[in-house]
PDB file of C-alpha atoms in Angstrom:
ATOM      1  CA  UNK A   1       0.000   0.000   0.000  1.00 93.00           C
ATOM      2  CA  UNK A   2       2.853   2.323  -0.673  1.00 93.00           C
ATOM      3  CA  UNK A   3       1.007   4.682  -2.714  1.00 93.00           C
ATOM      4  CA  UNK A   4      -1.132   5.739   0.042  1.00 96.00           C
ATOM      5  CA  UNK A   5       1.648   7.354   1.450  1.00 97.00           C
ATOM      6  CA  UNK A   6       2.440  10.894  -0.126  1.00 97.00           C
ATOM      7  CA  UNK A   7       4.426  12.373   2.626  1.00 98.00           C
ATOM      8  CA  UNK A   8       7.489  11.211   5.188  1.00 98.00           C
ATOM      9  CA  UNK A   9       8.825  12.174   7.730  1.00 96.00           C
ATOM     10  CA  UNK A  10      11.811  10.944   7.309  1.00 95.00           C
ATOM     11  CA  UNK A  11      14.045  11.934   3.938  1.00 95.00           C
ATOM     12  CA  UNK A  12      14.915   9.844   0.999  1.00 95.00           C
ATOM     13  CA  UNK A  13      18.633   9.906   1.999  1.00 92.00           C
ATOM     14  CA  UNK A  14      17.192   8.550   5.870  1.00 92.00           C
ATOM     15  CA  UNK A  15      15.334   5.388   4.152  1.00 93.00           C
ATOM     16  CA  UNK A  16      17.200   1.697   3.564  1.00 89.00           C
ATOM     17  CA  UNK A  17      13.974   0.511   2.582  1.00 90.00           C
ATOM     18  CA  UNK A  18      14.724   0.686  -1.370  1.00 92.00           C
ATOM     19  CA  UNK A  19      10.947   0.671  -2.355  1.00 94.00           C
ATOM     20  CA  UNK A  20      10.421   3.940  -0.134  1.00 94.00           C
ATOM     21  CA  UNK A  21      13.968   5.807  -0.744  1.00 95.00           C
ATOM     22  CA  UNK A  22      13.113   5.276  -5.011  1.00 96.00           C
ATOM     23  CA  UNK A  23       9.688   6.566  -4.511  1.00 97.00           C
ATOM     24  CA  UNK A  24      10.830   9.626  -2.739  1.00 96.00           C
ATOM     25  CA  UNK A  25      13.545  10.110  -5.280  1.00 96.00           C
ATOM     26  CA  UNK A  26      10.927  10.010  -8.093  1.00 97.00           C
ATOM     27  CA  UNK A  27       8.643  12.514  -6.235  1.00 97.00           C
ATOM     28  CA  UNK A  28       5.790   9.688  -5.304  1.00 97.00           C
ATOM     29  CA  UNK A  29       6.492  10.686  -1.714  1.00 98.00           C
ATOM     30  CA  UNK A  30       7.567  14.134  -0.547  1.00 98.00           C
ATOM     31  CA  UNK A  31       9.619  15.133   2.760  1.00 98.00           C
ATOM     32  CA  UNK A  32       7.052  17.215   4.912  1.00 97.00           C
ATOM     33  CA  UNK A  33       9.943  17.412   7.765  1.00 97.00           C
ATOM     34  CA  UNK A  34      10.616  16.223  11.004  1.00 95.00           C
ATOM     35  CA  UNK A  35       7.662  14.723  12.966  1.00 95.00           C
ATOM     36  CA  UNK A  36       8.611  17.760  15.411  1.00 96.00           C
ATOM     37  CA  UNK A  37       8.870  20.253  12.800  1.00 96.00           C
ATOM     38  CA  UNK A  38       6.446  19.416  10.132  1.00 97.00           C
ATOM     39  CA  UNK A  39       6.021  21.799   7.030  1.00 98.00           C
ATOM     40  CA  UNK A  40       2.366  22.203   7.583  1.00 98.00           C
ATOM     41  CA  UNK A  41       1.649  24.148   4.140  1.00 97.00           C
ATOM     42  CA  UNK A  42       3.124  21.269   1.902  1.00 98.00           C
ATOM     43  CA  UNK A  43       0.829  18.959   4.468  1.00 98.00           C
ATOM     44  CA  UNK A  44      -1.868  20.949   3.553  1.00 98.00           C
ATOM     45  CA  UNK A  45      -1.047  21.690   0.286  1.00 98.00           C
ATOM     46  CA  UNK A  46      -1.095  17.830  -0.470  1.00 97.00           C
ATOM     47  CA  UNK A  47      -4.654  17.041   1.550  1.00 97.00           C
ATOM     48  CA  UNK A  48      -3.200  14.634   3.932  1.00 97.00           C
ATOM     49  CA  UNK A  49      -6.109  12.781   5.153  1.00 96.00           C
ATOM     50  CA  UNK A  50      -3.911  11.125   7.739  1.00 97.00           C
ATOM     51  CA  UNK A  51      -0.928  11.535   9.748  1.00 98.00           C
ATOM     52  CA  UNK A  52       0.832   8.851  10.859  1.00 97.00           C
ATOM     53  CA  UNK A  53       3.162   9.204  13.948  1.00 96.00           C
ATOM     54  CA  UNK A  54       5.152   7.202  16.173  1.00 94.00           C
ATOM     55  CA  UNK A  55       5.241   7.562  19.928  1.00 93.00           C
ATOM     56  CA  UNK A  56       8.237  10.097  19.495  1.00 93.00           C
ATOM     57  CA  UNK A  57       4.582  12.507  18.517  1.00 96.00           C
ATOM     58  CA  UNK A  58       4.674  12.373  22.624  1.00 94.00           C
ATOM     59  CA  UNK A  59       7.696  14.733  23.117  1.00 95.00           C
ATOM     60  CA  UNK A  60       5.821  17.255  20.510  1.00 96.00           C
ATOM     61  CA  UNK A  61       2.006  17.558  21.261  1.00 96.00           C
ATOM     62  CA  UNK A  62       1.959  20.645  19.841  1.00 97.00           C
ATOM     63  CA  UNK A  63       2.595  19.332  15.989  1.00 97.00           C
ATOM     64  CA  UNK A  64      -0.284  16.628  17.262  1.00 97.00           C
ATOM     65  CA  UNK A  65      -2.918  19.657  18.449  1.00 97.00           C
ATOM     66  CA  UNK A  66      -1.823  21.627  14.987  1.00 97.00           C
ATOM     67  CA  UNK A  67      -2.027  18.789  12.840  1.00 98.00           C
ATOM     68  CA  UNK A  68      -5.518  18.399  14.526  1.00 97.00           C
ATOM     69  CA  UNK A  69      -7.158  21.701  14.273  1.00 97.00           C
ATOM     70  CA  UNK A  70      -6.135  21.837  10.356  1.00 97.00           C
ATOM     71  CA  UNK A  71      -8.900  18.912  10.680  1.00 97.00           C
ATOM     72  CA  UNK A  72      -6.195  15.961  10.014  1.00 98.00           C
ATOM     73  CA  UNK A  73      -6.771  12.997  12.064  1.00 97.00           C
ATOM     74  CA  UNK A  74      -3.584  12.011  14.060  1.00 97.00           C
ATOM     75  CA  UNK A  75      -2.882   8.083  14.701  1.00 97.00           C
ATOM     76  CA  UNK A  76      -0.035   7.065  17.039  1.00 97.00           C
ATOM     77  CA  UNK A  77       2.156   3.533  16.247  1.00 96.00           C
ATOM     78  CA  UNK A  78       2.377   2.558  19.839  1.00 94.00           C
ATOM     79  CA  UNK A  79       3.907  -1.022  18.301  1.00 93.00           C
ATOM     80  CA  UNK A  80       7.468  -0.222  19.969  1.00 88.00           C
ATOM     81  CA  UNK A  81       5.799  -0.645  23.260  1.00 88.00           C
ATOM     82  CA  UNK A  82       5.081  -4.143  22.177  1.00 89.00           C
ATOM     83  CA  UNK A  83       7.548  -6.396  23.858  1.00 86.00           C
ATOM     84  CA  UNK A  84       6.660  -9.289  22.234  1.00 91.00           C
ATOM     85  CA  UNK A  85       8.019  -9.775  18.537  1.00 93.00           C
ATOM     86  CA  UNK A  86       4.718 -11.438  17.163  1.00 94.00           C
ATOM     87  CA  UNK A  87       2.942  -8.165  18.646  1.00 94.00           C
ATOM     88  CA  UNK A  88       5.108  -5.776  16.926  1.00 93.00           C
ATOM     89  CA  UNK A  89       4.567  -7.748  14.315  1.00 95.00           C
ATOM     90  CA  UNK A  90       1.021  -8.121  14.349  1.00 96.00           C
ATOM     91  CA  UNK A  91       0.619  -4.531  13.470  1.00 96.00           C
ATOM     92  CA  UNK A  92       0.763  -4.834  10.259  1.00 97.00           C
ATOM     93  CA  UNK A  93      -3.214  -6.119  10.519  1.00 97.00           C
ATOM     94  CA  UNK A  94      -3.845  -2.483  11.517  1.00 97.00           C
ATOM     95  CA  UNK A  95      -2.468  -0.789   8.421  1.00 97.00           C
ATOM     96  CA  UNK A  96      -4.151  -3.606   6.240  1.00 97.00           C
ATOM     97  CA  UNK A  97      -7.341  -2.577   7.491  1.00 97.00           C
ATOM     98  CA  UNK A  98      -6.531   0.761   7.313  1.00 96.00           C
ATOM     99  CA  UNK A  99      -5.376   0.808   3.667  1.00 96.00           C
ATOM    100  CA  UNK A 100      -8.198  -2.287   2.767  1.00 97.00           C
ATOM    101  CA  UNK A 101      -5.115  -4.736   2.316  1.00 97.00           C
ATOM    102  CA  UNK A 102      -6.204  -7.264   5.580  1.00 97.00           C
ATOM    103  CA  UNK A 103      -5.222 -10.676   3.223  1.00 97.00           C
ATOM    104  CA  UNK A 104      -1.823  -9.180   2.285  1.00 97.00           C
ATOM    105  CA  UNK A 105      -1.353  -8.378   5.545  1.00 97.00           C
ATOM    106  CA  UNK A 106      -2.298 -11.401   7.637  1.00 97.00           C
ATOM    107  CA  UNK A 107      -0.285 -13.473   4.979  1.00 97.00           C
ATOM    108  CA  UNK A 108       2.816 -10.762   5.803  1.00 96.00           C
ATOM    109  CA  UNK A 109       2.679 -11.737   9.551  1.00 96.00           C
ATOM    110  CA  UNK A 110       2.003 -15.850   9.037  1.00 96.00           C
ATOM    111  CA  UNK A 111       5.173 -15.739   7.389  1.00 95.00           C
ATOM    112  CA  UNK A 112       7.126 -14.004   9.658  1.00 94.00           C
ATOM    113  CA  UNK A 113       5.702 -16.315  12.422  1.00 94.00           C
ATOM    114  CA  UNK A 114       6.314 -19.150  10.567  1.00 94.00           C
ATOM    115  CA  UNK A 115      10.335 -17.654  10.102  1.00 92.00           C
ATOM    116  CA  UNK A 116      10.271 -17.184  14.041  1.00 91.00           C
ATOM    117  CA  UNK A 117       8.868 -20.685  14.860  1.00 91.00           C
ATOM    118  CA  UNK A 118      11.398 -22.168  12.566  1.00 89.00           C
ATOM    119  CA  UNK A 119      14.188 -20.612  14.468  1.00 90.00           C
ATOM    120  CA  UNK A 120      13.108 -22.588  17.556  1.00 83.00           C
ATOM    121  CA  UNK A 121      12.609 -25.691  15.695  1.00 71.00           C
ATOM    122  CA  UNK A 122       9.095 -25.547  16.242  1.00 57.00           C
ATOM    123  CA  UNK A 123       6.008 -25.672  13.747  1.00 45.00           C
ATOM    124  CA  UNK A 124       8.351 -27.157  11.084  1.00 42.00           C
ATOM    125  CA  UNK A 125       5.982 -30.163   9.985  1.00 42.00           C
ATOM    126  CA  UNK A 126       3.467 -27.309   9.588  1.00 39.00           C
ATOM    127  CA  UNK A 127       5.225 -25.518   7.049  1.00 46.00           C
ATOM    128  CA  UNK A 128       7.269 -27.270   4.563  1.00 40.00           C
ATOM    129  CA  UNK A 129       9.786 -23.713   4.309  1.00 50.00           C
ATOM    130  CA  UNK A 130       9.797 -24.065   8.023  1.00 46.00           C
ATOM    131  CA  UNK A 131      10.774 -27.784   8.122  1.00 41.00           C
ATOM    132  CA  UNK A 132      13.499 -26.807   5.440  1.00 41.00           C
ATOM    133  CA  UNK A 133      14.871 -23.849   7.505  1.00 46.00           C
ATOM    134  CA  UNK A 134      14.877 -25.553  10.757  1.00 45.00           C
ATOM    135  CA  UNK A 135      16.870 -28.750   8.997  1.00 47.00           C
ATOM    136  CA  UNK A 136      19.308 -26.419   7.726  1.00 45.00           C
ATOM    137  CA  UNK A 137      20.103 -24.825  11.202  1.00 46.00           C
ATOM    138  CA  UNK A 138      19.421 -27.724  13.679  1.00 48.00           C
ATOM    139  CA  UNK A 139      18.997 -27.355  17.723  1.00 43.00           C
ATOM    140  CA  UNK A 140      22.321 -26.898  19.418  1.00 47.00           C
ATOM    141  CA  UNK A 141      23.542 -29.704  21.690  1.00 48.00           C
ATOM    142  CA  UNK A 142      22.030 -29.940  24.825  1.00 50.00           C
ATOM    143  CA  UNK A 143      24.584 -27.497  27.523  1.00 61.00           C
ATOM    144  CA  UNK A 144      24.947 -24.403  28.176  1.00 76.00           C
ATOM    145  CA  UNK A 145      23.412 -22.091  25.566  1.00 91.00           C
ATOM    146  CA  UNK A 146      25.338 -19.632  24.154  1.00 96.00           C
ATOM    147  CA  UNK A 147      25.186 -16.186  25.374  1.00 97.00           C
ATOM    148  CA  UNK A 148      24.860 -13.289  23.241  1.00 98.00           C
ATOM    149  CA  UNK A 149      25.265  -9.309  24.107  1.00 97.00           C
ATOM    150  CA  UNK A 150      23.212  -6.970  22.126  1.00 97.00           C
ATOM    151  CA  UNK A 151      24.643  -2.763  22.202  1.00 96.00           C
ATOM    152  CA  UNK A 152      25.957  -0.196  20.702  1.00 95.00           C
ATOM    153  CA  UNK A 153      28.242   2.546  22.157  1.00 95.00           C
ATOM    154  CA  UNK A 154      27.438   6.193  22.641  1.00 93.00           C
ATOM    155  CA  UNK A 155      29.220   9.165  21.651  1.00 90.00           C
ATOM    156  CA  UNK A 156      29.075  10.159  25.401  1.00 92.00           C
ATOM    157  CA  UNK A 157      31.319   6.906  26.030  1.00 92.00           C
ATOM    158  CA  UNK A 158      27.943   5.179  27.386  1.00 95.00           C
ATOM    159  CA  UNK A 159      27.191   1.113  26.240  1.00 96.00           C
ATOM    160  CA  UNK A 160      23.855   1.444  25.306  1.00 95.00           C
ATOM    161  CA  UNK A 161      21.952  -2.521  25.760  1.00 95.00           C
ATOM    162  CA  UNK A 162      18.454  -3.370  25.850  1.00 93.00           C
ATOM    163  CA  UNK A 163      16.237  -4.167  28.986  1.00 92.00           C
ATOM    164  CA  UNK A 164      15.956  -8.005  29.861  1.00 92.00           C
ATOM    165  CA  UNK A 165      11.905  -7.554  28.484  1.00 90.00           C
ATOM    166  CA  UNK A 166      12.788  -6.029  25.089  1.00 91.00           C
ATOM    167  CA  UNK A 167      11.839  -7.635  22.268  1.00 92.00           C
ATOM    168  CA  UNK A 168      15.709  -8.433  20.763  1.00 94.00           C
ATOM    169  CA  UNK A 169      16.451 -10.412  23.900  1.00 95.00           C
ATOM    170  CA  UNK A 170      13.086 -12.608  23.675  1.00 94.00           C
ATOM    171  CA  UNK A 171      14.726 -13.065  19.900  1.00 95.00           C
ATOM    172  CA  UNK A 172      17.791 -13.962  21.250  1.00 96.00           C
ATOM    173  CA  UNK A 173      16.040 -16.914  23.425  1.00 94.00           C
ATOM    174  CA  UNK A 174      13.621 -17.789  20.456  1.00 92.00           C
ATOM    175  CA  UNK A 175      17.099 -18.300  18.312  1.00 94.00           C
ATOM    176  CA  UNK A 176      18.516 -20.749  20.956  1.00 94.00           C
ATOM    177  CA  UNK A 177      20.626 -18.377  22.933  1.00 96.00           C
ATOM    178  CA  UNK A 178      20.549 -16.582  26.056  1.00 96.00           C
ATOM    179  CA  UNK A 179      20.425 -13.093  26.524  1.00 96.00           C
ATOM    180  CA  UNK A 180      23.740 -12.133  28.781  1.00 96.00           C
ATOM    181  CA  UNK A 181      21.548  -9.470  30.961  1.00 94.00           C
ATOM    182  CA  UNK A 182      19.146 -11.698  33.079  1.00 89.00           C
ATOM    183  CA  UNK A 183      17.044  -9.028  34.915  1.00 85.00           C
ATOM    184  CA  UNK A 184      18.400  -5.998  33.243  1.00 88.00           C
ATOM    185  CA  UNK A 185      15.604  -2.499  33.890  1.00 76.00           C
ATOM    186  CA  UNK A 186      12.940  -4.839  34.551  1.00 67.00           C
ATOM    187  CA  UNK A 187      10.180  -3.134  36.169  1.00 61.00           C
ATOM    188  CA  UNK A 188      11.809   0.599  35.184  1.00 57.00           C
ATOM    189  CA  UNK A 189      10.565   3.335  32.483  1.00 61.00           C
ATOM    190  CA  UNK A 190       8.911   1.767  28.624  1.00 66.00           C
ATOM    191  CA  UNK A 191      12.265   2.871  27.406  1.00 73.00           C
ATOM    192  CA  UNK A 192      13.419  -0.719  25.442  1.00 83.00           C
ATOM    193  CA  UNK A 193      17.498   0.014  26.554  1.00 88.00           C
ATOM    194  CA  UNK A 194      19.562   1.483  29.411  1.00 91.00           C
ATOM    195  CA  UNK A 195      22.815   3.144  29.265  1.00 94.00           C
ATOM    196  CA  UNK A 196      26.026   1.651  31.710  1.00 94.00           C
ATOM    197  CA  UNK A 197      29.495   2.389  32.670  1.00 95.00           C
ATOM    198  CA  UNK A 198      31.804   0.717  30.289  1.00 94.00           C
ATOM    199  CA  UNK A 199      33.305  -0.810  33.142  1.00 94.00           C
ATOM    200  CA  UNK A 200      29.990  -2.556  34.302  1.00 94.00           C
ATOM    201  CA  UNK A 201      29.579  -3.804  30.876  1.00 96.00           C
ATOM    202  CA  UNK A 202      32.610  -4.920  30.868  1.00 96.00           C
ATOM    203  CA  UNK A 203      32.431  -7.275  34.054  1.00 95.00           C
ATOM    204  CA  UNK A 204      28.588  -8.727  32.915  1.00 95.00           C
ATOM    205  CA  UNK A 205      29.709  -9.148  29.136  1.00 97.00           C
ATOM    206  CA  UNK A 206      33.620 -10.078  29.274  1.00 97.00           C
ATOM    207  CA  UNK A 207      32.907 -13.682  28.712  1.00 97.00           C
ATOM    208  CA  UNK A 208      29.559 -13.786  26.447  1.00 97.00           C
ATOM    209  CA  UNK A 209      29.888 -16.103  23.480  1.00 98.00           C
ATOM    210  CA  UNK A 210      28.755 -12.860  20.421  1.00 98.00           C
ATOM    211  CA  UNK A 211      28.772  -9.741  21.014  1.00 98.00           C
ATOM    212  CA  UNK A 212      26.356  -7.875  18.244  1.00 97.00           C
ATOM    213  CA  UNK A 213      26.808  -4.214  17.599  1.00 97.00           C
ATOM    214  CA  UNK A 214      23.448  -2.491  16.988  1.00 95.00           C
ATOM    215  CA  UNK A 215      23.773  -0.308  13.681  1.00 92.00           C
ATOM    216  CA  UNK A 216      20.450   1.571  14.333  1.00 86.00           C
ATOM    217  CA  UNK A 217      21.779   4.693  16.206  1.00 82.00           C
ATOM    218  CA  UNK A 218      25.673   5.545  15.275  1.00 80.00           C
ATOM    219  CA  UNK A 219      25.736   3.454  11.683  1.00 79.00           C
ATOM    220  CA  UNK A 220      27.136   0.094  11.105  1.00 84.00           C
ATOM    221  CA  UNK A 221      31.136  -0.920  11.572  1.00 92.00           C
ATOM    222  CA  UNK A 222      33.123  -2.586   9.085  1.00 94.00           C
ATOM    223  CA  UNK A 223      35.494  -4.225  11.314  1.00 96.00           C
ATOM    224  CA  UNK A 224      36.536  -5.388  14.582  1.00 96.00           C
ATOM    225  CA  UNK A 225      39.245  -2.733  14.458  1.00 96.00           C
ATOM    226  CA  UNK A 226      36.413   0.249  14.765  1.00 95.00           C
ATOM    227  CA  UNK A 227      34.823  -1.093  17.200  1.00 95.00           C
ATOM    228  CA  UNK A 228      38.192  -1.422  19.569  1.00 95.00           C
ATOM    229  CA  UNK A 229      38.362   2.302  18.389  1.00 94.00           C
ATOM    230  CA  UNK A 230      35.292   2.850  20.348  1.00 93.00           C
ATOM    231  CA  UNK A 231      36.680   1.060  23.401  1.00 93.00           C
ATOM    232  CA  UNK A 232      40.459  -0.535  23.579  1.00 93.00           C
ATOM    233  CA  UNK A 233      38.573  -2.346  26.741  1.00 93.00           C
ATOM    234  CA  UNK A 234      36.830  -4.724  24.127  1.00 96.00           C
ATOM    235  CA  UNK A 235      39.868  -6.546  22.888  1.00 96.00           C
ATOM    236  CA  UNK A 236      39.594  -8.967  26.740  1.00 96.00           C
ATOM    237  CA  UNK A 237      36.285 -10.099  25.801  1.00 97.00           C
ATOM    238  CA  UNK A 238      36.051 -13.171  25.015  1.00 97.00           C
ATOM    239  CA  UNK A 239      33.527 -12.453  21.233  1.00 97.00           C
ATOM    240  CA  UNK A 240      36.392 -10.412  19.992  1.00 97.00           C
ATOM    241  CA  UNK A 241      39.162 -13.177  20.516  1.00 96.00           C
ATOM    242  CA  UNK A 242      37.466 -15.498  19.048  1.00 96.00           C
ATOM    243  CA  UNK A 243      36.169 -13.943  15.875  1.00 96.00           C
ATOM    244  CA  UNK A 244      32.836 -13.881  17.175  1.00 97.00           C
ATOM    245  CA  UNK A 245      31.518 -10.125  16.629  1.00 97.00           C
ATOM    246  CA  UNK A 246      28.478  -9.266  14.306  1.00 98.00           C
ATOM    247  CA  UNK A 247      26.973  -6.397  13.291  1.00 97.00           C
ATOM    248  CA  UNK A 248      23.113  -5.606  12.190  1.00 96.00           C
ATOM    249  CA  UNK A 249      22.406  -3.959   8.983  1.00 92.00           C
ATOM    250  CA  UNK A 250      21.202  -0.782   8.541  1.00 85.00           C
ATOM    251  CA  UNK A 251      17.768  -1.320   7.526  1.00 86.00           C
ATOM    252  CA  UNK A 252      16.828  -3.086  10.530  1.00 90.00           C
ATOM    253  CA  UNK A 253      15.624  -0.969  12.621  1.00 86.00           C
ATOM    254  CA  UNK A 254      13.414   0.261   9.855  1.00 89.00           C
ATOM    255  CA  UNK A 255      11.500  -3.138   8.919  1.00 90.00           C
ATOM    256  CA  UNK A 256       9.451  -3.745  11.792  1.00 88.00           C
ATOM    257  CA  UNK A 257       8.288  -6.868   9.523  1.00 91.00           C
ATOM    258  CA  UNK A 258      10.964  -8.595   9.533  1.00 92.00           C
ATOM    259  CA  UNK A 259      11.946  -9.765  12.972  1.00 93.00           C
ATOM    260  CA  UNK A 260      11.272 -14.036  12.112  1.00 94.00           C
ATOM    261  CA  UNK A 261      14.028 -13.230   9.752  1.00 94.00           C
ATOM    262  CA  UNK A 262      16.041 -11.470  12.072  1.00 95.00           C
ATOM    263  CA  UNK A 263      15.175 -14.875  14.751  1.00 95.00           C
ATOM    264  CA  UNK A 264      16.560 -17.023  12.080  1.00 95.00           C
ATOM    265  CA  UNK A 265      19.490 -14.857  11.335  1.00 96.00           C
ATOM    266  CA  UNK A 266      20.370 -15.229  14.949  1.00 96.00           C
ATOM    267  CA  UNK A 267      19.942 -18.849  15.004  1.00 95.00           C
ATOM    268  CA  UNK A 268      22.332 -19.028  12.208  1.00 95.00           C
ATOM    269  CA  UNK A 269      25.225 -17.117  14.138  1.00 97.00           C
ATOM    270  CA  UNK A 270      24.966 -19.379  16.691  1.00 96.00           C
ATOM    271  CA  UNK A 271      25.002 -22.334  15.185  1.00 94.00           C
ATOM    272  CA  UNK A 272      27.396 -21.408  12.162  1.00 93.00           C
ATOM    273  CA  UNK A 273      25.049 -22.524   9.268  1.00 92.00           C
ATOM    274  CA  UNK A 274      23.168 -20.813   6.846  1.00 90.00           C
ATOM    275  CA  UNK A 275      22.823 -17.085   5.362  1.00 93.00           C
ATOM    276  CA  UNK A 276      21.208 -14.542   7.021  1.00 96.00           C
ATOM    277  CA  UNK A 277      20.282 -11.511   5.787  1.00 95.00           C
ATOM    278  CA  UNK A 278      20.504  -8.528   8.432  1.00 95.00           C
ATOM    279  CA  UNK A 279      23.282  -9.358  10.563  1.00 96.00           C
ATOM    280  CA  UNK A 280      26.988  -9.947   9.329  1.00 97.00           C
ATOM    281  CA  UNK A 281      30.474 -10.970  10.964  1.00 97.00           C
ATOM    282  CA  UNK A 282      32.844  -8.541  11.496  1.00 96.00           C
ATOM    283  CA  UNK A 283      36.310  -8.821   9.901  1.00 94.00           C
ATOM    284  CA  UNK A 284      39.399  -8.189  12.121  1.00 84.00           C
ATOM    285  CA  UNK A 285      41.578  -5.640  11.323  1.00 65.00           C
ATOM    286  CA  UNK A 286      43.886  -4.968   8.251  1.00 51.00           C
ATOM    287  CA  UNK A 287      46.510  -5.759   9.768  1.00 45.00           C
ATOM    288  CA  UNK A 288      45.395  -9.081  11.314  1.00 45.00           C
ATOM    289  CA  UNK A 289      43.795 -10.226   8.399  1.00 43.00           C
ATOM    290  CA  UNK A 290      46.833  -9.890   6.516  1.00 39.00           C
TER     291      UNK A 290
END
């Protein structure tokens, strides 16, 4: 339902969804500005029936009460306050009613579900893609599970890691690992992450099995090397000597849909077989490689 969209918040050089970054290049969609400083005359200008906004819309109610007394209905996205995958997921029914889409979109989400039960190894003799995904990555040995950490480092110096309730660690268990923070914010603000000392992250996460370096915030590394630059402290852990250091993609964060894929990328990492398609190794250095 792309072409129901005319305008974005968000700028054709801020999209790795190819679809939307070519339509705003060809003029399909326009950039009406930041959801905090919206150019209400091109909004206008265009008749937008409907303005989309995520729960950021909270830290700017004035754009909401503006965009509301033009006579444009406001809806809010509350899905990041889903921390269950499947319900973030399970969005995507809303905009299929919204845009009169509901097969395309239940068949969206039965797909990703299926990805996400294949990652555990379960529901695989109910889908034949599912049975040939969870063959190709089978259930680790029975032991210890390996752990995985899950951050990215701030330009304040800060690690930045998600709560032990957010969604990526629940992925991380749904893979076949085991999320390296057990009771990490629980019971704190609906913020998804919390920022620590590098020195506390370095005692809980020393010895994890991966570390993987979320690309969402500060853009993604291209080697192990970088990431030392961010933190010399890194090179102990355990991850980095052994070659064990991913990275997401960039897109990530922006396909909401696609977090079954994500489980399954995961599950590959672990277990060492098969592609995966938002989440790659990092190299080590040029030196070291050489």
């Amino acid at each position: 339902a792309l072409d129901t969209i005319r305008l974005s918040g968000t700028d054709a050089d801020g999209w790795y969804i190819k679809e939307a970054r070519e339509a705003m290049k060809s003029g399909k969609i326009l950039y009406a500005g930041k959801y905090s400083a919206p150019d209400y005359e091109r909004i206008l200008a265009e008749g937008c029936g409907l303005a989309v906004e995520n729960t950021m819309i909270s830290h700017a109610p004035e754009v909401r009460e503006k965009l509301e007394s033009f006579g444009i209905p406001v809806a809010v996205d509350y899905s990041s306050y889903e921390t269950e995958p499947l319900g973030r997921m399970e969005w995507i029914k809303f905009y299929g009613a919204l845009t009169g889409k509901e097969e395309q979109a239940s068949a969206a989400f039965d797909e990703q579900k299926a990805a996400m039960e294949a990652a555990s190894g379960d529901g695989a003799d109910a889908d034949p893609d599912a049975a040939r995904r969870a063959e190709r990555k089978p259930v680790p040995e029975e032991g210890r599970k390996k752990t995985v950490a899950y951050f990215y480092i701030t330009a304040a110096g800060m690690v930045n890691v998600r709560k032990s309730s957010d969604y990526v660690p629940k992925l991380i268990e749904q893979a076949g690992g085991e999320y390296i923070f057990k009771d990490l914010g629980t019971g704190e603000s609906r913020s998804s992450s919390v920022n620590m000392q590098l020195e506390e992250f370095y005692s809980s996460v020393k010895d994890a099995d991966f570390l993987i370096y979320n690309s969402a915030v500060d853009g993604g590394l291209e080697t192990v090397e970088e990431l030392l630059g961010k933190s010399g402290l890194l090179a102990d852990f355990k991850a980095v000597k052994e070659g064990n250091v991913w990275c997401t993609a960039r897109d990530l964060y922006q396909s909401s849909m696609a977090l079954g894929t994500f489980a399954e990328d995961i599950r590959a990492m672990l277990t060492g077989q098969g592609e995966t398609v938002y989440l790659y190794r990092l190299p080590a250095g040029r030196e070291e490689e050489q």
